[in-house]
Tab-separated table of C-alpha atoms and ligand atoms in Angstrom:
chain	number	residue	atom	x	y	z
L	1	MET	CA	87.444	192.369	-20.693
L	2	GLN	CA	84.349	194.400	-19.830
L	3	LYS	CA	81.339	193.241	-21.503
L	4	LYS	CA	79.412	195.130	-23.855
L	5	LEU	CA	76.186	195.898	-21.510
L	6	GLN	CA	78.188	195.760	-18.321
L	7	GLY	CA	75.986	196.941	-15.176
L	8	GLN	CA	73.060	198.253	-17.817
L	9	VAL	CA	69.661	197.340	-16.530
L	10	ALA	CA	67.396	195.829	-19.225
L	11	ILE	CA	63.805	195.865	-19.095
L	12	ILE	CA	62.252	193.450	-21.681
L	13	THR	CA	59.007	193.117	-22.355
L	14	GLY	CA	57.154	190.020	-22.827
L	15	ALA	CA	60.389	187.848	-22.021
L	16	SER	CA	58.874	184.998	-20.721
L	17	SER	CA	58.718	183.131	-24.156
L	18	GLY	CA	60.182	183.275	-27.970
L	19	ILE	CA	61.974	186.556	-28.708
L	20	GLY	CA	62.032	188.430	-25.701
L	21	ALA	CA	63.481	185.123	-23.874
L	22	GLY	CA	65.752	184.809	-26.402
L	23	CYS	CA	66.925	189.201	-25.939
L	24	ALA	CA	66.800	188.664	-22.248
L	25	LYS	CA	69.340	185.306	-22.148
L	26	GLU	CA	71.479	187.217	-24.851
L	27	MET	CA	71.709	190.724	-22.923
L	28	ALA	CA	72.067	189.112	-19.773
L	29	ASP	CA	75.182	187.078	-21.528
L	30	ALA	CA	76.290	190.730	-22.963
L	31	GLY	CA	76.374	191.764	-18.913
L	32	ALA	CA	73.064	193.605	-18.550
L	33	THR	CA	70.721	192.910	-15.596
L	34	VAL	CA	67.398	192.044	-17.346
L	35	VAL	CA	63.691	192.317	-16.046
L	36	VAL	CA	61.857	189.611	-17.635
L	37	ASN	CA	58.563	191.145	-18.091
L	38	TYR	CA	55.596	188.654	-18.295
L	39	PRO	CA	51.848	189.858	-18.298
L	40	ILE	CA	49.726	188.217	-16.404
L	41	ILE	CA	50.584	185.867	-13.551
L	42	GLN	CA	49.757	182.603	-15.075
L	43	GLY	CA	52.683	183.686	-17.313
L	44	LYS	CA	55.156	183.736	-13.881
L	45	ALA	CA	56.115	179.857	-13.889
L	46	MET	CA	57.972	180.460	-18.023
L	47	ALA	CA	58.825	183.895	-16.857
L	48	GLU	CA	60.697	182.339	-13.586
L	49	THR	CA	62.196	179.204	-15.811
L	50	VAL	CA	64.193	182.137	-18.174
L	51	VAL	CA	64.994	184.241	-15.311
L	52	ALA	CA	66.371	180.338	-13.526
L	53	GLU	CA	68.398	179.841	-16.889
L	54	ILE	CA	69.982	183.052	-16.835
L	55	ILE	CA	71.351	182.913	-13.352
L	56	GLU	CA	72.410	179.182	-13.946
L	57	ALA	CA	74.350	180.397	-16.770
L	58	GLY	CA	76.328	183.149	-14.682
L	59	GLY	CA	73.829	186.219	-15.500
L	60	LYS	CA	71.544	188.842	-13.370
L	61	ALA	CA	67.795	188.663	-14.046
L	62	VAL	CA	64.339	189.034	-12.478
L	63	SER	CA	60.960	188.551	-12.972
L	64	TYR	CA	58.130	191.314	-12.997
L	65	LYS	CA	54.269	190.934	-13.591
L	66	CYS	CA	53.102	194.114	-15.989
L	67	ASP	CA	50.431	194.193	-18.595
L	68	VAL	CA	52.115	196.681	-20.951
L	69	SER	CA	48.512	197.952	-22.784
L	70	ARG	CA	47.750	199.344	-18.962
L	71	GLU	CA	48.659	202.704	-18.078
L	72	ASP	CA	48.878	202.048	-14.455
L	73	GLU	CA	50.586	198.584	-14.522
L	74	VAL	CA	53.400	200.070	-16.748
L	75	LEU	CA	54.095	203.450	-14.419
L	76	LEU	CA	53.885	200.713	-11.243
L	77	MET	CA	56.885	198.817	-13.436
L	78	PHE	CA	59.349	201.452	-14.068
L	79	ALA	CA	59.011	203.063	-10.529
L	80	ASP	CA	59.381	199.642	-8.869
L	81	VAL	CA	62.508	198.822	-11.431
L	82	ILE	CA	64.298	202.261	-10.272
L	83	GLN	CA	63.646	201.828	-7.157
L	84	GLN	CA	65.378	198.118	-6.521
L	85	PHE	CA	68.102	198.903	-9.611
L	86	GLY	CA	68.674	202.757	-9.562
L	87	THR	CA	68.074	203.190	-13.045
L	88	VAL	CA	67.198	201.543	-16.503
L	89	ASP	CA	69.407	201.665	-19.039
L	90	ILE	CA	68.072	199.802	-22.112
L	91	LEU	CA	64.126	198.462	-23.031
L	92	VAL	CA	63.455	196.149	-25.234
L	93	ASN	CA	59.757	196.622	-26.330
L	94	ASN	CA	59.026	193.528	-27.254
L	95	ALA	CA	55.571	192.360	-26.000
L	96	GLY	CA	52.714	191.537	-29.287
L	97	LEU	CA	50.024	189.057	-30.281
L	98	GLN	CA	47.972	188.202	-32.803
L	99	LYS	CA	44.195	188.336	-33.372
L	100	ASP	CA	43.513	187.521	-36.767
L	101	ALA	CA	40.264	187.463	-39.472
L	102	PRO	CA	39.500	188.506	-42.007
L	103	PHE	CA	38.953	192.355	-42.479
L	104	THR	CA	35.185	192.416	-42.717
L	105	GLU	CA	34.705	190.032	-39.635
L	106	MET	CA	37.411	192.044	-37.640
L	107	THR	CA	35.903	193.246	-34.260
L	108	LEU	CA	36.554	196.472	-32.694
L	109	GLU	CA	37.398	193.964	-29.728
L	110	GLN	CA	40.139	192.252	-32.131
L	111	TRP	CA	41.641	195.767	-33.394
L	112	ASN	CA	41.970	197.486	-30.423
L	113	TYR	CA	43.025	194.405	-28.081
L	114	VAL	CA	46.421	194.171	-30.446
L	115	LEU	CA	46.771	197.859	-30.943
L	116	GLY	CA	46.541	197.997	-27.256
L	117	VAL	CA	49.602	195.454	-26.566
L	118	ASN	CA	51.615	196.397	-30.044
L	119	LEU	CA	51.336	199.946	-30.153
L	120	THR	CA	50.157	201.471	-26.958
L	121	GLY	CA	52.157	199.149	-24.793
L	122	GLN	CA	55.307	199.882	-26.818
L	123	PHE	CA	53.992	203.867	-26.419
L	124	LEU	CA	53.590	203.609	-22.887
L	125	CYS	CA	57.302	201.688	-22.119
L	126	ALA	CA	59.023	204.156	-24.441
L	127	ARG	CA	57.388	206.916	-22.752
L	128	GLU	CA	58.436	206.043	-19.095
L	129	ALA	CA	61.735	204.650	-20.667
L	130	ILE	CA	62.484	207.753	-22.122
L	131	LYS	CA	61.705	210.260	-18.643
L	132	GLU	CA	64.303	208.355	-16.999
L	133	PHE	CA	66.627	208.646	-19.421
L	134	LEU	CA	66.239	212.295	-19.341
L	135	ARG	CA	66.290	212.594	-15.875
L	136	ARG	CA	69.857	210.835	-15.400
L	137	GLY	CA	71.525	211.412	-18.549
L	138	VAL	CA	74.635	209.700	-19.948
L	139	ASN	CA	76.467	208.467	-16.379
L	140	GLY	CA	79.554	206.771	-17.938
L	141	LYS	CA	77.841	203.240	-18.688
L	142	SER	CA	77.694	203.918	-22.425
L	143	LYS	CA	77.801	206.677	-24.619
L	144	SER	CA	73.928	207.016	-24.713
L	145	ALA	CA	71.733	208.229	-21.920
L	146	GLY	CA	69.154	204.739	-23.232
L	147	LYS	CA	68.423	202.842	-25.808
L	148	ILE	CA	65.138	201.572	-27.060
L	149	ILE	CA	64.545	198.529	-29.292
L	150	CYS	CA	61.264	198.245	-30.721
L	151	MET	CA	60.314	195.307	-32.057
L	152	SER	CA	58.737	195.304	-35.093
L	153	SER	CA	57.897	192.907	-37.878
L	154	VAL	CA	58.395	192.299	-41.913
L	155	HIS	CA	55.019	193.626	-42.099
L	156	GLU	CA	55.664	197.212	-40.905
L	157	VAL	CA	56.553	197.110	-44.758
L	158	ILE	CA	54.658	193.638	-45.865
L	159	PRO	CA	51.288	194.131	-46.659
L	160	TRP	CA	49.220	190.910	-44.962
L	161	ALA	CA	45.711	189.767	-45.112
L	162	GLY	CA	43.814	188.576	-42.303
L	163	HIS	CA	45.820	190.427	-40.472
L	164	ALA	CA	44.844	194.158	-40.673
L	165	ASN	CA	44.911	194.801	-37.215
L	166	TYR	CA	48.794	193.325	-36.478
L	167	ALA	CA	50.096	195.002	-39.888
L	168	ALA	CA	48.729	198.269	-38.938
L	169	SER	CA	50.227	198.219	-35.274
L	170	LYS	CA	53.827	197.508	-36.433
L	171	GLY	CA	53.444	199.950	-39.553
L	172	GLY	CA	52.412	202.501	-36.366
L	173	VAL	CA	55.683	201.361	-34.405
L	174	MET	CA	57.858	202.659	-37.013
L	175	LEU	CA	56.846	205.737	-37.604
L	176	MET	CA	56.324	205.822	-33.476
L	177	MET	CA	59.822	204.872	-33.440
L	178	LYS	CA	61.304	206.838	-36.089
L	179	THR	CA	59.475	210.306	-34.422
L	180	ILE	CA	60.749	209.734	-31.152
L	181	ALA	CA	64.454	208.959	-32.145
L	182	GLN	CA	64.148	212.320	-34.209
L	183	GLU	CA	62.668	214.172	-30.905
L	184	PHE	CA	65.460	212.796	-28.800
L	185	ALA	CA	68.586	211.777	-30.864
L	186	PRO	CA	69.676	215.405	-29.219
L	187	LYS	CA	69.464	214.352	-25.689
L	188	MET	CA	71.744	211.065	-26.686
L	189	ILE	CA	68.926	208.635	-26.699
L	190	ARG	CA	69.052	205.946	-29.554
L	191	ILE	CA	65.859	204.703	-30.628
L	192	ASN	CA	65.544	201.454	-32.694
L	193	SER	CA	63.491	198.600	-34.404
L	194	ILE	CA	64.265	194.944	-35.268
L	195	ALA	CA	61.865	193.781	-38.063
L	196	PRO	CA	62.489	189.930	-37.433
L	197	GLY	CA	60.864	187.620	-40.168
L	198	ALA	CA	59.845	184.330	-39.503
L	199	ILE	CA	61.109	183.130	-36.163
L	200	ALA	CA	60.060	179.978	-34.886
L	201	THR	CA	58.434	180.856	-31.733
L	202	PRO	CA	54.945	180.505	-30.170
L	203	ILE	CA	53.463	183.291	-31.847
L	204	ASN	CA	53.444	181.441	-35.406
L	205	HIS	CA	53.958	177.756	-34.351
L	206	ASP	CA	51.042	176.876	-36.890
L	207	ALA	CA	53.609	178.101	-39.435
L	208	TRP	CA	56.292	175.481	-38.957
L	209	ASP	CA	54.962	172.752	-36.919
L	210	THR	CA	54.716	170.266	-39.835
L	211	GLN	CA	56.876	169.594	-42.963
L	212	ALA	CA	54.323	170.803	-45.374
L	213	HIS	CA	53.557	174.097	-43.287
L	214	LEU	CA	57.367	174.550	-43.148
L	215	GLN	CA	58.262	173.405	-46.645
L	216	GLU	CA	55.591	176.666	-47.553
L	217	LEU	CA	57.187	179.012	-45.114
L	218	LEU	CA	61.149	178.079	-46.415
L	219	LYS	CA	59.424	179.296	-50.143
L	220	LEU	CA	59.111	182.893	-48.468
L	221	ILE	CA	62.315	182.690	-47.279
L	222	PRO	CA	65.504	183.155	-49.380
L	223	GLN	CA	68.221	181.972	-46.867
L	224	LYS	CA	66.141	178.811	-46.687
L	225	ARG	CA	65.950	178.282	-42.886
L	226	VAL	CA	63.809	179.708	-40.316
L	227	GLY	CA	65.003	182.271	-37.799
L	228	LYS	CA	65.822	181.379	-34.002
L	229	PRO	CA	64.827	183.668	-30.977
L	230	ASP	CA	68.835	184.160	-30.389
L	231	ASP	CA	69.183	185.815	-34.054
L	232	ILE	CA	67.548	188.400	-32.577
L	233	GLY	CA	68.660	188.360	-29.717
L	234	LYS	CA	72.197	188.957	-30.826
L	235	ALA	CA	70.978	192.054	-33.435
L	236	ALA	CA	69.546	193.315	-30.176
L	237	VAL	CA	72.859	193.192	-27.875
L	238	TRP	CA	74.445	195.403	-31.559
L	239	LEU	CA	71.545	197.770	-30.972
L	240	ALA	CA	71.920	198.015	-27.311
L	241	SER	CA	75.709	198.411	-27.397
L	242	ASP	CA	78.339	201.049	-28.059
L	243	ASP	CA	79.189	199.205	-31.484
L	244	SER	CA	76.004	200.965	-32.798
L	245	ASP	CA	76.588	204.483	-31.613
L	246	TYR	CA	75.900	206.216	-34.631
L	247	VAL	CA	72.631	204.126	-35.454
L	248	ASN	CA	69.286	205.908	-34.973
L	249	GLY	CA	65.654	205.875	-35.856
L	250	THR	CA	66.414	202.841	-37.795
L	251	THR	CA	64.446	199.020	-38.674
L	252	LEU	CA	67.092	196.272	-39.026
L	253	PHE	CA	65.698	193.410	-40.931
L	254	VAL	CA	66.896	190.217	-39.429
L	255	ASP	CA	64.682	188.016	-41.796
L	256	GLY	CA	66.626	185.858	-43.936
L	257	GLY	CA	65.958	187.608	-46.748
L	258	MET	CA	61.891	187.844	-46.129
L	259	THR	CA	61.813	191.235	-47.453
L	260	LEU	CA	63.957	190.963	-50.921
L	261	TYR	CA	60.667	189.868	-52.461
L	262	PRO	CA	61.306	186.130	-53.327
L	263	GLY	CA	58.691	185.924	-55.628
L	264	PHE	CA	61.194	187.354	-58.415
L	265	GLU	CA	63.712	184.522	-57.249
L	266	ASP	CA	63.345	182.930	-61.038
L	267	ASN	CA	62.912	185.528	-63.268
L	268	GLY	CA	59.914	187.121	-61.802
C	1	LIG	P1	55.114	184.985	-28.327
C	1	LIG	O1	53.726	184.776	-28.141
C	1	LIG	O2	56.657	183.961	-27.828
C	1	LIG	O3	56.217	186.651	-27.757
C	1	LIG	C1	55.060	187.535	-27.334
C	1	LIG	C2	55.160	187.872	-25.449
C	1	LIG	O4	54.356	188.924	-25.582
C	1	LIG	C3	54.515	186.490	-24.815
C	1	LIG	O5	55.901	185.944	-23.547
C	1	LIG	C4	53.658	187.020	-24.294
C	1	LIG	O6	53.335	186.816	-23.008
C	1	LIG	C5	53.425	188.446	-24.166
C	1	LIG	N1	52.898	189.670	-24.190
C	1	LIG	C6	51.520	189.056	-24.699
C	1	LIG	N2	50.814	190.796	-24.385
C	1	LIG	C7	51.533	191.152	-23.242
C	1	LIG	C8	50.831	192.240	-22.226
C	1	LIG	N3	49.631	192.731	-22.344
C	1	LIG	N4	52.272	192.604	-21.677
C	1	LIG	C9	53.604	191.995	-21.354
C	1	LIG	N5	53.689	190.769	-22.338
C	1	LIG	C10	52.450	190.314	-23.192
C	1	LIG	O7	56.090	185.208	-29.798
C	1	LIG	P2	57.367	185.902	-30.448
C	1	LIG	O8	57.335	185.369	-31.417
C	1	LIG	O9	58.351	185.803	-29.179
C	1	LIG	O10	56.620	187.198	-30.338
C	1	LIG	C11	58.044	188.711	-29.650
C	1	LIG	C12	57.645	190.074	-30.754
C	1	LIG	O11	58.213	189.791	-32.073
C	1	LIG	C13	56.274	190.565	-30.791
C	1	LIG	O12	56.257	191.660	-30.794
C	1	LIG	C14	55.857	189.998	-32.195
C	1	LIG	O13	55.224	190.712	-32.957
C	1	LIG	C15	57.387	189.986	-32.724
C	1	LIG	N6	57.785	189.363	-34.240
C	1	LIG	C16	57.682	188.123	-33.958
C	1	LIG	C17	57.852	187.223	-35.292
C	1	LIG	C18	58.156	185.808	-35.407
C	1	LIG	O14	58.160	185.071	-36.723
C	1	LIG	N7	58.256	184.982	-34.137
C	1	LIG	C19	58.070	187.787	-36.595
C	1	LIG	C20	58.024	189.367	-36.415
C	1	LIG	C21	57.583	189.914	-35.429
């Protein structure tokens, strides 16, 4: 049987760890050739480990170094990938980070750093992906000319004290995603977001590393388990495949119910 993403080329940003690595493995398993992006040379070994696991499992992958907050590097990554593989069919705009601080102590550097990667990085990669989708058009590998999945967060709707830069970046991702989905739907380009809840990755290690921290975290999750990168990877495969062909400009919350106001579980 034809795999759901057979023969398609997927760039996944920040894919040497966590959710990005989970998306890379699931998409490769669904038949995509996966570009495992990482930001700095020190990350190469981790990216190569993800590539090796994919190849070992029978998939296709390469690693590529690019800081998504830098326009020159993003332009070069898209040019190189298109030269090597002919096109790009799927972008998973996943790279992201936190630099937390109480609001009155947050430096402009912390603000700009998070916005630069989490929002500007998604803008730069989406722009280059859409240029390529428009150039190529629908080519028979998919009903769409291209698909973009923006990695947002439950914090696109849940305010988060001490994380104003991060929450603002994800709120920004939400309206950027919806705006470009509206702009390019007539061109058969589908753009959606995934809003993960708490997924066990390096970004939130402190939230689940001890039993005490884990029990606190589980109070926020009606389903009473922390998510895994493949929970997000499977959702990303669905959003990138023709199974979700009529889904455009929406955020899929994959959060074990975190956005269901668990504080009201017991009569409020
Ligand atoms: P992670 O730290 O494992 O992954 C983030 C990745 O982004 C890393 O591989 C890192 O190298 C990469 N990165 C950082 N700066 C970059 C840059 N300038 N260019 C390219 N890559 C860069 O954490 P994660 O949890 O897997 O996070 C992935 C995404 O999921 C982020 O956008 C994060 O905001 C989002 N998210 C995570 C959770 C969660 O609970 N883990 C929840 C909601 C949203």
